Coordinates of C-alpha atoms and ligand atoms in Angstrom, one line a residue:
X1 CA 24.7 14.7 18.8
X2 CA 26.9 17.6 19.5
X3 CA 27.6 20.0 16.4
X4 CA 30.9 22.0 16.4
X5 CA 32.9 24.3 14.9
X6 CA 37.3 23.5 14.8
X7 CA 39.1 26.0 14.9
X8 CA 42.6 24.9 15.4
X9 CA 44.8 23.8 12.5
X10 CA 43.8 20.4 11.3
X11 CA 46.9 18.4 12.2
X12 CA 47.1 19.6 15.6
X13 CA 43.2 18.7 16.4
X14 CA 43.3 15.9 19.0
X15 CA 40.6 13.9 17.8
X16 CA 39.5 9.8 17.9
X17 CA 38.7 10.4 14.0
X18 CA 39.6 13.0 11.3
X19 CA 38.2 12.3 8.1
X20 CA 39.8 13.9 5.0
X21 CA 37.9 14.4 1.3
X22 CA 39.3 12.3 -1.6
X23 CA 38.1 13.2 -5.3
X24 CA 38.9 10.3 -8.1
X25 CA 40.8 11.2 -11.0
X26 CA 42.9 14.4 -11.8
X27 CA 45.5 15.6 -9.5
X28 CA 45.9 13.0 -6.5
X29 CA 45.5 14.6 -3.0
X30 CA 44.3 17.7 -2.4
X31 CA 43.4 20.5 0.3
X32 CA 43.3 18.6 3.3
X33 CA 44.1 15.1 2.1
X34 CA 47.4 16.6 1.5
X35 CA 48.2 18.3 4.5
X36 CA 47.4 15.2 6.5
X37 CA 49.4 13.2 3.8
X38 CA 52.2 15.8 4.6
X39 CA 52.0 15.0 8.4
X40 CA 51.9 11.3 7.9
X41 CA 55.0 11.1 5.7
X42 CA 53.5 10.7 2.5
X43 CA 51.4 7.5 4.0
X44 CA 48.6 7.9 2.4
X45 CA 49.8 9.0 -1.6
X46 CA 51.4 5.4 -1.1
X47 CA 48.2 4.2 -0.1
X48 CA 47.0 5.3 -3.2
X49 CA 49.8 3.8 -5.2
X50 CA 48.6 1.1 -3.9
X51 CA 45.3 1.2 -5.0
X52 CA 44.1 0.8 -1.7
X53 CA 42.8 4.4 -1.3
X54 CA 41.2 5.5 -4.9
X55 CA 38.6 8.1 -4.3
X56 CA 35.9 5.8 -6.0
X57 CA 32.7 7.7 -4.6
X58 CA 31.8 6.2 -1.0
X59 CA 34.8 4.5 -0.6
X60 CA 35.8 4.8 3.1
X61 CA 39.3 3.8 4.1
X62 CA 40.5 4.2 7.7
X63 CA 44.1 4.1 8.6
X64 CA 46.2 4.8 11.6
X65 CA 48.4 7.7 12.8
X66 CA 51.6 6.2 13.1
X67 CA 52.2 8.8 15.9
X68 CA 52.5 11.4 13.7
X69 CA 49.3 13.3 14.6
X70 CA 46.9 13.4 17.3
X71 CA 44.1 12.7 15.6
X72 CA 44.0 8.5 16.6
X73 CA 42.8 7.8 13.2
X74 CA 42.4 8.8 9.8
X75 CA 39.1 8.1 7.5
X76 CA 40.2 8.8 3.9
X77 CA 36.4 9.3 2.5
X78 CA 36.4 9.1 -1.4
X79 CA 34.0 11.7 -2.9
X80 CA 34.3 10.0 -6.8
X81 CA 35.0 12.0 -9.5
X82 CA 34.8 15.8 -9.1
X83 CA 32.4 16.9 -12.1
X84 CA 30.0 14.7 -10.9
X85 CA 29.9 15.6 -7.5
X86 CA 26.8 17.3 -6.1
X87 CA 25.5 17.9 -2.7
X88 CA 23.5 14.5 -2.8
X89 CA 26.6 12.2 -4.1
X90 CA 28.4 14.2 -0.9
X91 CA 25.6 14.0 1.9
X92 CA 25.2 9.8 0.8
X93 CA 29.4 9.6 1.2
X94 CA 29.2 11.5 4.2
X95 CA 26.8 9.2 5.8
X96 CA 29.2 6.2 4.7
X97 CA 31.8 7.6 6.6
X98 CA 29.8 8.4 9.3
X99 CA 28.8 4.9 9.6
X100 CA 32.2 3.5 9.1
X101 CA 33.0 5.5 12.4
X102 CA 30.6 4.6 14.2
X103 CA 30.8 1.2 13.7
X104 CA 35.0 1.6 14.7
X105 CA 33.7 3.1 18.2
X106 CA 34.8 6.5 17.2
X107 CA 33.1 9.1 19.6
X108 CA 34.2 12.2 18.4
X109 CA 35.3 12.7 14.5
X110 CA 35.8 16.2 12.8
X111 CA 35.7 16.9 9.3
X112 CA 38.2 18.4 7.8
X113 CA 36.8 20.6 4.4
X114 CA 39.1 21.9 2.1
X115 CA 37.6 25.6 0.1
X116 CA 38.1 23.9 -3.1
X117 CA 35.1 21.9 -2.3
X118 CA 32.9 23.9 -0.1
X119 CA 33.6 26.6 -2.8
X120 CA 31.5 24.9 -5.5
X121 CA 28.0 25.4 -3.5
X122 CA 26.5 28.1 -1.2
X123 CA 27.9 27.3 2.1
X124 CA 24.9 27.2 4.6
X125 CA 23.4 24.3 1.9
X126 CA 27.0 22.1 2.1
X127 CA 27.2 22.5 6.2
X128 CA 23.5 21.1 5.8
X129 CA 24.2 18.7 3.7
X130 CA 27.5 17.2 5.7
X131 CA 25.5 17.4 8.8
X132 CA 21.9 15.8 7.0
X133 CA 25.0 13.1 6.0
X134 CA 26.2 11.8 9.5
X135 CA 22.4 12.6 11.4
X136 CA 20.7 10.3 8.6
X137 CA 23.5 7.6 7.9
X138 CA 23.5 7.3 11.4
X139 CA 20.0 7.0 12.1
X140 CA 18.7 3.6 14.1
X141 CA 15.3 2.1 14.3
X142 CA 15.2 1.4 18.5
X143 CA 12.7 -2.1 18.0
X144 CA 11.9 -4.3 20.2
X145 CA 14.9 -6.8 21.2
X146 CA 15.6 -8.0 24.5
X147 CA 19.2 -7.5 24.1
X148 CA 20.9 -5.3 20.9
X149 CA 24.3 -5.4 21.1
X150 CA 24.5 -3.5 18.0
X151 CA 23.2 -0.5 19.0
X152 CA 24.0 1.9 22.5
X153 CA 27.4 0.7 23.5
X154 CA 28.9 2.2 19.7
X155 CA 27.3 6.1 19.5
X156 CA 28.9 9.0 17.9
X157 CA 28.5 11.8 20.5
X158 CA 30.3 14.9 19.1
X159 CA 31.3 16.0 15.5
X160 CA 33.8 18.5 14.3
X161 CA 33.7 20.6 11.3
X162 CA 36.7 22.2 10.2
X163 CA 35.9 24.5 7.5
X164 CA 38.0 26.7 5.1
X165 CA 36.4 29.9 4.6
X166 CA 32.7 29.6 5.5
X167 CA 31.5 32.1 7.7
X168 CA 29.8 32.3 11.1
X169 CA 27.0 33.1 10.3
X170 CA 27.1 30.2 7.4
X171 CA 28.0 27.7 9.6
X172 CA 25.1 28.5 12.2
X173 CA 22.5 28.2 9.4
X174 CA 23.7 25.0 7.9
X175 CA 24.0 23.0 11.3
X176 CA 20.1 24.5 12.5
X177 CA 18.8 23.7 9.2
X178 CA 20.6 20.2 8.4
X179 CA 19.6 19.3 12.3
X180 CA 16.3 20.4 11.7
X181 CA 15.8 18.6 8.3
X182 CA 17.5 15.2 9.4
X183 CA 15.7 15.3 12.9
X184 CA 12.4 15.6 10.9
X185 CA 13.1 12.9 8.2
X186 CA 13.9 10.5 11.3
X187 CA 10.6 11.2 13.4
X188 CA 8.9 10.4 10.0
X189 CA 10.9 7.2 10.1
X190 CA 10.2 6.3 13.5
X191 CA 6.6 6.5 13.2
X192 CA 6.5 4.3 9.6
X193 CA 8.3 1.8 11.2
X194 CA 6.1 1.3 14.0
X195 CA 3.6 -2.1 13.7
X196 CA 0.7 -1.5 12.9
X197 CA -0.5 -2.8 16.8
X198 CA 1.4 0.0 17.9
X199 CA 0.6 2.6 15.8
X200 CA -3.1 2.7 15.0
X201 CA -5.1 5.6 14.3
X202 CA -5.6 6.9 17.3
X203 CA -2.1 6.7 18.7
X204 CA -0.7 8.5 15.2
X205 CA -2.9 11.2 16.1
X206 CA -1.5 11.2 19.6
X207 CA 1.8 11.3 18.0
X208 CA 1.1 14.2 15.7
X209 CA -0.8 16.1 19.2
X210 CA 2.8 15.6 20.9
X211 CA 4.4 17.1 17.5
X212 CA 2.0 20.0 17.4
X213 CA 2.5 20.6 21.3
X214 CA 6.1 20.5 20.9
X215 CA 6.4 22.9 17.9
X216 CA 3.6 25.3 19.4
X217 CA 1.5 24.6 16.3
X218 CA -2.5 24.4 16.7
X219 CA -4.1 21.2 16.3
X220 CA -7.6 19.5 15.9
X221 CA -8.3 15.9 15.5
X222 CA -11.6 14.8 14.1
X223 CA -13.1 11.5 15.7
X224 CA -15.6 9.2 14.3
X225 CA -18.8 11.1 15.8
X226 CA -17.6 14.0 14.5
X227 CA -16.6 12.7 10.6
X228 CA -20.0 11.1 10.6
X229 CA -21.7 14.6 11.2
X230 CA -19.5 15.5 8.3
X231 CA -19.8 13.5 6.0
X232 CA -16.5 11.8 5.4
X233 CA -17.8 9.2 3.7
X234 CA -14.8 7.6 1.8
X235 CA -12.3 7.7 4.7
X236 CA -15.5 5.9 6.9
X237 CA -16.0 3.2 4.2
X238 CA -12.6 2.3 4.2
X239 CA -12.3 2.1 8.0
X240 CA -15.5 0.6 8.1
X241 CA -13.9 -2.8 8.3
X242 CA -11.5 -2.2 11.0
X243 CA -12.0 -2.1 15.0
X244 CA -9.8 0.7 14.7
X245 CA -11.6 3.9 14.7
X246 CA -10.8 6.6 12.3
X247 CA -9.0 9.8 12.7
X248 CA -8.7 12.9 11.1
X249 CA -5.7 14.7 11.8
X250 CA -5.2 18.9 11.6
X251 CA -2.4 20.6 12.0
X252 CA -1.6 24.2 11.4
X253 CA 1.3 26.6 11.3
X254 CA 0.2 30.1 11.0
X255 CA 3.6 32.6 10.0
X256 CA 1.9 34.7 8.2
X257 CA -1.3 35.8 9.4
X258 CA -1.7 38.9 7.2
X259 CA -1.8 36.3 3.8
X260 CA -4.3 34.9 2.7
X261 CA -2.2 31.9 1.2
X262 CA -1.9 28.6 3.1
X263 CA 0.1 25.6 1.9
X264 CA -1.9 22.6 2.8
X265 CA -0.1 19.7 2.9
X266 CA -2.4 16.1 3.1
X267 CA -0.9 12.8 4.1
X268 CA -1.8 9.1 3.4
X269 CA -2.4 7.6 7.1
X270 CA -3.0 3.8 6.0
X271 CA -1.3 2.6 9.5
X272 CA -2.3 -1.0 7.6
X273 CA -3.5 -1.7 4.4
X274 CA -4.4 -5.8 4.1
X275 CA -6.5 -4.9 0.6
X276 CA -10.0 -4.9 2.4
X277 CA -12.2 -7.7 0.9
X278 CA -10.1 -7.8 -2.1
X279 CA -7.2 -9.3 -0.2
X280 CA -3.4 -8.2 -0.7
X281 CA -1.0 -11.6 -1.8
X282 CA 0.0 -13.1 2.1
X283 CA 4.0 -12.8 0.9
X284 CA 5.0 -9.3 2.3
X285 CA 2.0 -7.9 3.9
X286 CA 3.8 -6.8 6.7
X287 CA 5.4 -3.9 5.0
X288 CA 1.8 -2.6 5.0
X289 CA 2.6 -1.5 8.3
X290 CA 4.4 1.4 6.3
X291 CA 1.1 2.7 4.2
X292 CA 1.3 5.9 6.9
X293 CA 4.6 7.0 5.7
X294 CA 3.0 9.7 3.5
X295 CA 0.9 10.7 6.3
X296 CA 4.3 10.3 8.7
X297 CA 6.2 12.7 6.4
X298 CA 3.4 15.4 6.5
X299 CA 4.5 15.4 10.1
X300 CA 8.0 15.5 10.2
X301 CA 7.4 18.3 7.9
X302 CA 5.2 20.2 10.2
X303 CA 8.1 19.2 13.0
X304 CA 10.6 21.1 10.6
X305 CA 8.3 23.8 10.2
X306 CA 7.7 24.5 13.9
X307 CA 11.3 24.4 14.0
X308 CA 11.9 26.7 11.4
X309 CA 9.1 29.4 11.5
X310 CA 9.2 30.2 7.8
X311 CA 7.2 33.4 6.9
X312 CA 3.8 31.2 5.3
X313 CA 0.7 29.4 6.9
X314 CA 0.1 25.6 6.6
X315 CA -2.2 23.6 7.1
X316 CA -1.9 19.6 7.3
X317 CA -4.6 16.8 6.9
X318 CA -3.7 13.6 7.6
X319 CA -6.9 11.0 7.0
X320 CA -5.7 8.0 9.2
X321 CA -7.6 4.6 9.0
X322 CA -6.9 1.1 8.7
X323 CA -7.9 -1.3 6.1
X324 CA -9.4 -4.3 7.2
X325 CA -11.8 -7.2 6.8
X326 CA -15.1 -8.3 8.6
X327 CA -18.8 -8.5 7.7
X328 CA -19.3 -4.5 7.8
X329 CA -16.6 -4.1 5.4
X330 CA -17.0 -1.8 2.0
X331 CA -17.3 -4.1 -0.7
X332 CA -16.5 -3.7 -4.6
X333 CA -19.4 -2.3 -6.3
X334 CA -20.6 0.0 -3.3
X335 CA -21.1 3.6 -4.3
X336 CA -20.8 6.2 -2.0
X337 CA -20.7 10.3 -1.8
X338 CA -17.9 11.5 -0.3
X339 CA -17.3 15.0 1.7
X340 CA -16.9 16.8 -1.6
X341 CA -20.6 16.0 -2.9
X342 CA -18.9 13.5 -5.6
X343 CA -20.3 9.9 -6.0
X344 CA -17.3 7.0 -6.0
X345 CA -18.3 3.7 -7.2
X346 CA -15.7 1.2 -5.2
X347 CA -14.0 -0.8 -8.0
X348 CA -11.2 -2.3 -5.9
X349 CA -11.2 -2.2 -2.0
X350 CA -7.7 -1.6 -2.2
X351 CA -7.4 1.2 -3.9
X352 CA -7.7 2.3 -0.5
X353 CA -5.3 5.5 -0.4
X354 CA -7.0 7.8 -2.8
X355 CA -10.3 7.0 -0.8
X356 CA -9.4 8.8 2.3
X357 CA -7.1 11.1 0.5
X358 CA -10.4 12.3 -1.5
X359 CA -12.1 13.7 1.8
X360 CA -8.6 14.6 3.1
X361 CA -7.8 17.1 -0.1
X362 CA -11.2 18.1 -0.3
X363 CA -11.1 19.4 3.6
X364 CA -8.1 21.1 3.6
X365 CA -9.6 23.1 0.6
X366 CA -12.5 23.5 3.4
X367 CA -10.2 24.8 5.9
X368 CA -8.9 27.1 3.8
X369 CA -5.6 25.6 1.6
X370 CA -4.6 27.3 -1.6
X371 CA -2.2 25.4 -2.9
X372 CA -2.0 21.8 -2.3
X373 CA 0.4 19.2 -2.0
X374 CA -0.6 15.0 -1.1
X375 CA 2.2 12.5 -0.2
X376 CA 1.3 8.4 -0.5
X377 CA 2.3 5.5 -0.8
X378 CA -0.7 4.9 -3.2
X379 CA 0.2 2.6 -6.7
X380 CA 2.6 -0.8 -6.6
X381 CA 2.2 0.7 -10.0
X382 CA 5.1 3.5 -9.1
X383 CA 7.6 0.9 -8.4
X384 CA 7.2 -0.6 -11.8
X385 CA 7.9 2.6 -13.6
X386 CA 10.1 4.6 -11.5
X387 CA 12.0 1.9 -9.0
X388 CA 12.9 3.0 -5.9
X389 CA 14.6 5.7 -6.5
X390 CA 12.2 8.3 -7.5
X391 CA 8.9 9.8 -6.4
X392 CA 6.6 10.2 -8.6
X393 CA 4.8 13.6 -9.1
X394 CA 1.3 14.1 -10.8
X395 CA -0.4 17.8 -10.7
X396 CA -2.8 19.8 -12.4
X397 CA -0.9 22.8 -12.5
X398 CA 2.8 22.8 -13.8
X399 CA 3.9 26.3 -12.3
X400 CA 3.4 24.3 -8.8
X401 CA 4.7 20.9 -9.7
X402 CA 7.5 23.1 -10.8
X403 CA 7.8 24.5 -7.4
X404 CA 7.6 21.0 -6.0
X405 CA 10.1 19.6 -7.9
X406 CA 12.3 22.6 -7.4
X407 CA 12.2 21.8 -3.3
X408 CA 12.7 18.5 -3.8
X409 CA 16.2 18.8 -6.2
X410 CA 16.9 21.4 -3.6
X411 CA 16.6 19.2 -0.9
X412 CA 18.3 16.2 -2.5
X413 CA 15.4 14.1 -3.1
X414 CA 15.0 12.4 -6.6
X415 CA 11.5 13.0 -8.3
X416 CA 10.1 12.4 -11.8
X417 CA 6.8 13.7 -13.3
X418 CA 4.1 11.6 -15.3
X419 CA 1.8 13.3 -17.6
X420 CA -1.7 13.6 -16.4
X421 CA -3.3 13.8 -20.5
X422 CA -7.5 14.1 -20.1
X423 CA -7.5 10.5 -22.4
X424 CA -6.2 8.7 -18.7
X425 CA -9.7 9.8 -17.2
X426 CA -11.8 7.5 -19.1
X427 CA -9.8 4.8 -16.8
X428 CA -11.6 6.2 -14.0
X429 CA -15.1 6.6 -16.1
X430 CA -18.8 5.0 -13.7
X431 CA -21.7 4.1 -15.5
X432 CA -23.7 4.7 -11.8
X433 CA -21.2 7.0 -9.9
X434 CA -18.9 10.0 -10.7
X435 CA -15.9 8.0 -11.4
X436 CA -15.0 4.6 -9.8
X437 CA -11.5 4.4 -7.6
X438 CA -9.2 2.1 -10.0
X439 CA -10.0 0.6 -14.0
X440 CA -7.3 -2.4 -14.3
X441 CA -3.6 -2.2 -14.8
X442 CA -2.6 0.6 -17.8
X443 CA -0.8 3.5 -15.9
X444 CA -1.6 2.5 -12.5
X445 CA 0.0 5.3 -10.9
X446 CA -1.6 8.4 -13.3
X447 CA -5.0 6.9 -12.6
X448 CA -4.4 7.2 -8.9
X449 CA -3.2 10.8 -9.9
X450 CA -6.6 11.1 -12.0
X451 CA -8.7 10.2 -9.1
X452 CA -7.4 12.6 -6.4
X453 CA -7.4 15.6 -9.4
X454 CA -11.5 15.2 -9.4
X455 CA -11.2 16.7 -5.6
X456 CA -8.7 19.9 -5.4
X457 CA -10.8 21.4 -8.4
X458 CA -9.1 24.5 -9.3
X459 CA -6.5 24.8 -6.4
X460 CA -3.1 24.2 -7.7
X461 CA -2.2 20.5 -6.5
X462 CA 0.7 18.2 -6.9
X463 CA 0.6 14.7 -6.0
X464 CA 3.6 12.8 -4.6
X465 CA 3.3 8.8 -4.9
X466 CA 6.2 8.2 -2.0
X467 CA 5.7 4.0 -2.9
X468 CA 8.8 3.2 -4.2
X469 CA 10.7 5.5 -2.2
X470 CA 9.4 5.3 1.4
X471 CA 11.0 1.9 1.9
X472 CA 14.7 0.8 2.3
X473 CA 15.4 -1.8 0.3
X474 CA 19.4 -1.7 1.5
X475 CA 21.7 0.1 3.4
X476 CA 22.9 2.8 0.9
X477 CA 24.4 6.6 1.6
X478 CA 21.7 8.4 4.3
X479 CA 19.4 5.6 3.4
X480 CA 19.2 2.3 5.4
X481 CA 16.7 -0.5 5.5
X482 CA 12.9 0.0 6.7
X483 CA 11.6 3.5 6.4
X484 CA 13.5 6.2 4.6
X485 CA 11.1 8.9 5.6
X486 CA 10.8 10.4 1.5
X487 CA 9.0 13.2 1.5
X488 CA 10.0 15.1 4.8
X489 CA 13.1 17.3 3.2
X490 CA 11.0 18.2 0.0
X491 CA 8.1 19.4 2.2
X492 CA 10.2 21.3 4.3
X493 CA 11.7 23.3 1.9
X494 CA 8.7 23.8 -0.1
X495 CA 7.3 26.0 3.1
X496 CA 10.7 27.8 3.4
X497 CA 10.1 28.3 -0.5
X498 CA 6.4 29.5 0.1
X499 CA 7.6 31.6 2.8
X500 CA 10.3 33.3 0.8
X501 CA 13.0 32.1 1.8
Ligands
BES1 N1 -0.7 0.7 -0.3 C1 -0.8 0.2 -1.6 C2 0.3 0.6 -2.5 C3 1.7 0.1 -2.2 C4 2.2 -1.0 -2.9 C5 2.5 0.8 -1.3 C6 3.4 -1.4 -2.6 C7 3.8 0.3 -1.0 C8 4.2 -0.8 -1.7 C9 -2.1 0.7 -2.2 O1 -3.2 1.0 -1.3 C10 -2.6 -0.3 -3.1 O2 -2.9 -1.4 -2.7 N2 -2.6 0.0 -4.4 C11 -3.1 -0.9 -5.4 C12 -4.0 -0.2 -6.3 C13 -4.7 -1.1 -7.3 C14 -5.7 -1.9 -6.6 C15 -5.4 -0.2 -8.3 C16 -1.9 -1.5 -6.1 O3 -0.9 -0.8 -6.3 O4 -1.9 -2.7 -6.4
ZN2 ZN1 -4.3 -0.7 -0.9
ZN3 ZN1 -2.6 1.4 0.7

């Protein structure tokens, strides 16, 4: 998609779409809504007599010219009421409209901004946020089918933003940045969506070899022979089961190579969890298929950061296996040591996730990380508590989650923290190892958080459980069915964060 800047006056802009902002409540039209209300002989102020146009928050109307301006159409896009409006309430209508125009076969459509409302924020964050708006809400999964009429023949191709006093300079960074941020979040959904035949292991670290050859980032990827000789024990066990091998995944960004500080970021690469010999429910299996998606936002964050070049070093770690079943399977009871030293007795074989994630957050303390962030899909436990519409964050250090949660409200992602209180440990509590991986139901979600704590040992870590919010459950603002790649935007801005900026 073609990002631009309009300079003429609005209602001279020959265009197949020009969408105005509508607010709810207060004075009726404003800023551009009124001029093109002007233009069209007070059209649209009937419209809202009417009730047919009423700024309700997402509401996209589209109307005609009625040869009064060159612009073919009009997309009246209703932004709800004005106090509440924040970036996110505007980047999910944004995507709305951008559907809505889409879906008319509209191929190029400007926006037309009024200062009243760009005025309320910085304006390189709202030119991000408009653009994160149409490149997410427009996003489609390519599958498959033999024939999709739904997709190719209707494809926005260029977009206009006509904006009242935001500079150059402004404009630049908002487009690079919301490009860069929506191009990322939809090569993390691409790769969760993938089947599990497709994506395996081996071909996830083929896609993260393309990423890091792409970005000019360095990259090692650890096969079985190799994690053997190291000792990944945990990540093995779980794989053991599989005919899948193993991967481990490295990627690194070095912007700052006088520092000694490296932001490690570690992914849960599950490309399919069936529960191992303890056997997920048949019903909805397939949406195991997506148990990478922390692993596959670890990478579209390291896509951003290529992109972006922020002044820090990062390094990523992205344990990939599959859970299976066969006679070699790790069974409940097992104890083994994983690459920290630490003993794990296996309680449930699918408590799979903190497994691999243990040798994955223990390496990248090897290789050198300082502070430490996971992303996973690891607890049904988080959907129960938080839904699907938060993340939910568990660290050891508050200053960092702080940081964490900071990027993420920055970036328009919704988190929430549990507590992580010493009592939850005794969960977690072996008679014959160092801790077991899982003890029963009681606040699922902090003992996964529990478990991964006993391997980042004093490195400042913050755990994001992505389970609820990795997955779609409808088409909604920038998010759609299947994968919503959580994660990718906090991440992002968490290394433009570390790197000052
Ligand atoms: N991959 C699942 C968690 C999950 C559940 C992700 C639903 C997405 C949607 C994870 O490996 C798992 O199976 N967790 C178990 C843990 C339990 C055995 C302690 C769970 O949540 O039931
Ligand atoms: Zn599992
Ligand atoms: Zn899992």
């Amino acid at each position: 998609m073609e990002w631009k800047m309009a300079r003429e006056p609005l209602m001279t802009l020959a265009t197949d779409c020009l969408v105005v902002l509508h607010t709810q409540g207060g004075e009726s039209l404003k800023g551009c809504a009124r001029e093109a209300d002007e233009a069209l002989d007070h059209r649209i102020s009937q419209l809202v007599t009417e009730g047919e146009v009423t700024g309700r928050y997402k509401e996209a109307v589209l109307v005609h010219n009625w040869g009064k301006i060159p612009a073919k159409r009009l997309l009246v896009l209703g932004l709800g009421k004005e106090e509440k409006l924040t970036l996110d309430r505007f980047r999910n209508a944004v995507a709305v409209a951008a559907r809505k125009a889409r879906g008319a076969g509209v191929k190029q459509l400007t926006f037309g901004c009024a200062k009243h409302l760009n005025r309320r924020w910085n304006a390189a964050d709202f030119v991000q946020a408009l653009v994160e708006g149409v490149e997410l809400g427009l996003y489609r999964y390519r599958g498959w089918k033999s024939q999709d009429e739904t997709t190719d023949a209707k494809t926005l191709e260029t977009v206009w933003l006509s904006l009242e006093e935001v500079s150059n300079p402004a404009y630049e960074a908002g487009v690079e940045r919301g490009r860069v941020f929506a191009a990322a979040t939809n090569t993390a959904r691409d790769l969760a969506n993938k089947p599990a035949n497709i994506l395996t292991p081996s071909t996830l670290a083929e896609r993260a070899s393309e990423i890091a050859d792409r970005q000019g980032l360095n990259v090692e990827i650890l096969e079985e022979e190799r994690l053997k000789e190291l000792n990944m024990s945990a990540l093995l066990a779980v794989s053991e089961a599989s005919a899948e091998p193993a991967r481990m995944i490295v990627l690194s960004y070095e912007g700052a190579p006088e520092s000694q500080e490296v932001l490690g970021l570690v992914g849960k690469g599950v490309t399919f969890d069936s529960g191992g010999i303890q056997v997920k429910p048949s019903r909805g299996m397939e949406q195991m298929k997506g148990d990478m998606a922390g692993a596959a936002a670890v990478l579209g964050a390291m896509e951003a950061i290529g992109s972006l070049r922020p002044h820090c070093n990062v390094t990523a770690v992205i344990p990939a296996c599959e859970n299976m079943i066969n006679g070699n399977g790790f069974r409940p009871g097992d104890v083994i040591r994983s690459f920290s030293g630490k003993t794990i007795e296996i309680h449930h074989t699918d408590a799979e996730g903190r497994l691999i994630l243990a040798d994955g957050l223990a390496y990248a303390r090897r290789l050198g990380a300082t502070s430490l962030v996971d992303v996973a899909t690891l607890t049904g436990a988080v959907i129960v508590a938080l839904g699907h519409t938060a993340t939910g964050v568990m660290a050891n250090d508050s200053e960092w989650s702080a940081e964490v949660k900071e990027a993420a409200r920055h970036a328009g992602e919704k988190v929430w923290e549990l507590p992580m209180y010493e009592e939850y440990e005794e969960y977690i509590r072996s008679e014959v190892a160092d801790m077991k991986n899982e003890g029963g139901s009681p606040a699922g979600t902090i003992q996964g958080g529990m478990f991964l704590k006993q391997f980042v040992e004093e490195t400042p870590w913050t755990h994001l459980d992505i389970a609820g919010t990795a997955d779609g459950q409808k088409e909604d603002g920038i998010h759609l069915r299947g994968a919503t790649g959580a994660g990718v935007r906090t991440l992002t801005q968490l290394a433009l964060r570390f790197g000052g900026k």
